[in-house]
Rosetta silent file (secondary structure, phi, psi, omega in degrees, C-alpha in Angstrom):
SEQUENCE: MSEPSFEQSIAELEQIVQRLERGDVPLEEALTAFQTGIALSKKCKDQLTSAEKTLAKMMNDQDEELPFEGVEGDANH
SCORE:     score description
SCORE:     0.000 S_00000001
   1 L     0.000  121.861  176.751   -0.266   -0.308   -0.368 S_00000001
   2 L   -45.798 -176.961 -153.650    1.497    3.663   -0.558 S_00000001
   3 L  -128.899  148.274 -164.131    1.730    6.266    1.740 S_00000001
   4 L   -86.518  121.385  163.630   -1.381    8.404    1.648 S_00000001
   5 L   -80.591 -178.169  157.518   -0.064   12.194    0.084 S_00000001
   6 L   -33.622  -23.501  156.416   -0.446   15.271    0.951 S_00000001
   7 L  -103.182  -20.730  162.305   -3.512   16.188    0.579 S_00000001
   8 L   -83.315    1.630  162.242   -5.281   12.993    1.786 S_00000001
   9 L   -78.996  -41.913 -154.402   -2.936   13.233    5.261 S_00000001
  10 H   -82.541  -28.061  162.103   -4.351   17.465    5.316 S_00000001
  11 H  -105.058   -1.113  141.981   -8.088   15.518    5.153 S_00000001
  12 H   -62.665  -50.035 -162.593   -7.414   13.039    7.709 S_00000001
  13 H   -60.321  -48.008 -175.454   -5.697   15.730    9.819 S_00000001
  14 H   -60.601  -42.450 -157.640   -9.010   18.007    9.443 S_00000001
  15 H   -92.434  -21.257  143.494  -11.666   14.400   10.355 S_00000001
  16 H   -78.743  -11.769 -158.383   -9.387   14.386   13.567 S_00000001
  17 H   -82.220  -46.559 -144.067   -9.409   17.643   14.689 S_00000001
  18 H   -68.637  -19.102 -158.775  -13.071   17.921   13.533 S_00000001
  19 H   -88.408  -13.702  169.558  -13.918   14.548   15.734 S_00000001
  20 L  -106.349   49.343  177.555  -12.033   16.074   18.807 S_00000001
  21 L  -132.417  -26.227 -177.881  -13.666   19.646   19.205 S_00000001
  22 L   -64.790  -28.408  165.126  -16.881   17.806   18.934 S_00000001
  23 L    94.827   17.737 -166.406  -15.771   16.499   22.561 S_00000001
  24 L  -154.442   68.296  167.438  -17.856   12.871   22.699 S_00000001
  25 L  -138.796  105.612  117.027  -14.723   11.047   21.375 S_00000001
  26 L    18.496  112.103  178.538  -13.385    8.436   24.596 S_00000001
  27 H   -75.172  -53.895 -178.803  -10.093    9.902   26.156 S_00000001
  28 H   -69.975  -11.901  156.709   -8.503    6.856   24.856 S_00000001
  29 H   -49.930  -51.478 -174.648   -9.631    7.532   21.613 S_00000001
  30 H   -64.413  -31.353  161.022   -8.573   11.206   22.004 S_00000001
  31 H   -64.251  -25.523  154.677   -5.060   10.343   22.671 S_00000001
  32 H   -23.155  -92.999  163.384   -5.185    8.238   20.020 S_00000001
  33 H   -39.516  -76.525 -154.999   -6.248   10.432   17.902 S_00000001
  34 H   -67.686  -94.795  161.565   -4.870   13.491   18.439 S_00000001
  35 H    18.111  -56.877  129.494   -1.029   11.610   18.841 S_00000001
  36 H   -23.811  -25.445 -129.940   -2.121   10.455   14.897 S_00000001
  37 H  -123.879  -26.259 -163.642   -3.565   14.157   14.465 S_00000001
  38 H   -98.418  -63.509 -159.406    0.699   15.454   15.515 S_00000001
  39 H   -37.178  -69.721  155.149    2.230   12.607   13.395 S_00000001
  40 H     6.754 -101.671 -159.152    0.140   14.469   10.505 S_00000001
  41 H   -29.870  -71.472 -131.858    0.715   17.252   11.272 S_00000001
  42 H   -76.384  -74.370 -166.647    4.790   16.879   11.638 S_00000001
  43 H   -45.667  -30.542  166.745    4.491   14.843    7.939 S_00000001
  44 H   -65.899  -44.790  170.020    2.593   17.345    6.470 S_00000001
  45 H  -106.359   26.934  176.976    5.315   20.100    7.044 S_00000001
  46 H   -83.741  -70.755 -123.849    8.711   17.631    6.668 S_00000001
  47 H   -83.711  -55.875 -154.375    6.262   17.695    2.780 S_00000001
  48 H   -55.337  -73.662  147.266    6.068   21.056    2.872 S_00000001
  49 H   -22.908  -50.575  172.337    9.536   21.831    3.363 S_00000001
  50 H   -51.653  -74.675 -169.830   10.896   19.701    0.691 S_00000001
  51 H   -18.651  -70.562 -170.297    8.568   21.246   -1.492 S_00000001
  52 H   -42.058  -66.515 -158.109   10.241   25.085   -0.714 S_00000001
  53 H   -61.463  -28.449  171.931   13.595   23.591   -0.855 S_00000001
  54 H   -77.138  -45.004 -164.433   12.825   22.249   -4.570 S_00000001
  55 H   -79.538  -19.649 -163.845   10.880   25.132   -5.732 S_00000001
  56 L   -93.884   31.309 -157.370   13.867   27.727   -4.300 S_00000001
  57 L  -134.923 -178.224  172.849   16.597   25.760   -6.295 S_00000001
  58 L  -144.993  154.677  168.827   17.356   26.277   -9.814 S_00000001
  59 E  -105.704  146.773  163.360   19.258   24.778  -12.642 S_00000001
  60 L   -94.170 -163.514  175.971   22.098   26.034  -14.573 S_00000001
  61 L   -82.379    9.978  167.775   23.115   25.465  -17.789 S_00000001
  62 L   -88.627    6.869 -143.077   25.318   22.867  -16.155 S_00000001
  63 L   -40.088   76.601  128.766   22.585   21.365  -14.232 S_00000001
  64 L   -89.283  153.748 -167.331   23.922   22.737  -11.343 S_00000001
  65 E   -97.612   95.894  176.092   21.288   23.459   -8.319 S_00000001
  66 L   -83.673   85.645  166.522   21.502   27.393   -7.993 S_00000001
  67 L   -18.289  106.001  176.428   19.682   29.202   -4.862 S_00000001
  68 H   -34.849  -36.305 -164.067   16.776   30.814   -6.671 S_00000001
  69 H   -93.901   14.679  170.127   17.860   34.537   -4.904 S_00000001
  70 H  -144.266   13.944  159.935   21.435   34.130   -6.646 S_00000001
  71 L   -57.924  144.889  171.050   20.625   33.844  -10.522 S_00000001
  72 L   -97.193  169.828  170.270   22.068   36.856  -11.810 S_00000001
  73 L    91.019   12.949  167.033   19.993   38.682  -13.818 S_00000001
  74 L   -70.011  135.224 -177.237   17.142   38.706  -11.051 S_00000001
  75 L   -80.699   -4.391  176.074   15.215   41.503  -11.495 S_00000001
  76 L   -92.798   -5.233  154.888   14.787   42.047   -7.945 S_00000001
  77 L   -52.256    0.000    0.000   18.076   42.853   -7.290 S_00000001
């Protein structure tokens, strides 16, 4: 079975939050759901950080990665 996508993880996290906010979850189940939510939150954060690092780099003509902000000719500098 493949690992859930970012979108699937967010949807599951939202369901957990909604269940916990209702307050009708038994304590043991709430603790398990909370721990699952924390793990999902960390996984999503890690995926976003990885995507951000990927988007912040460009490749030059020699296939070398360059920081996006350091590219010569950038109109923002």
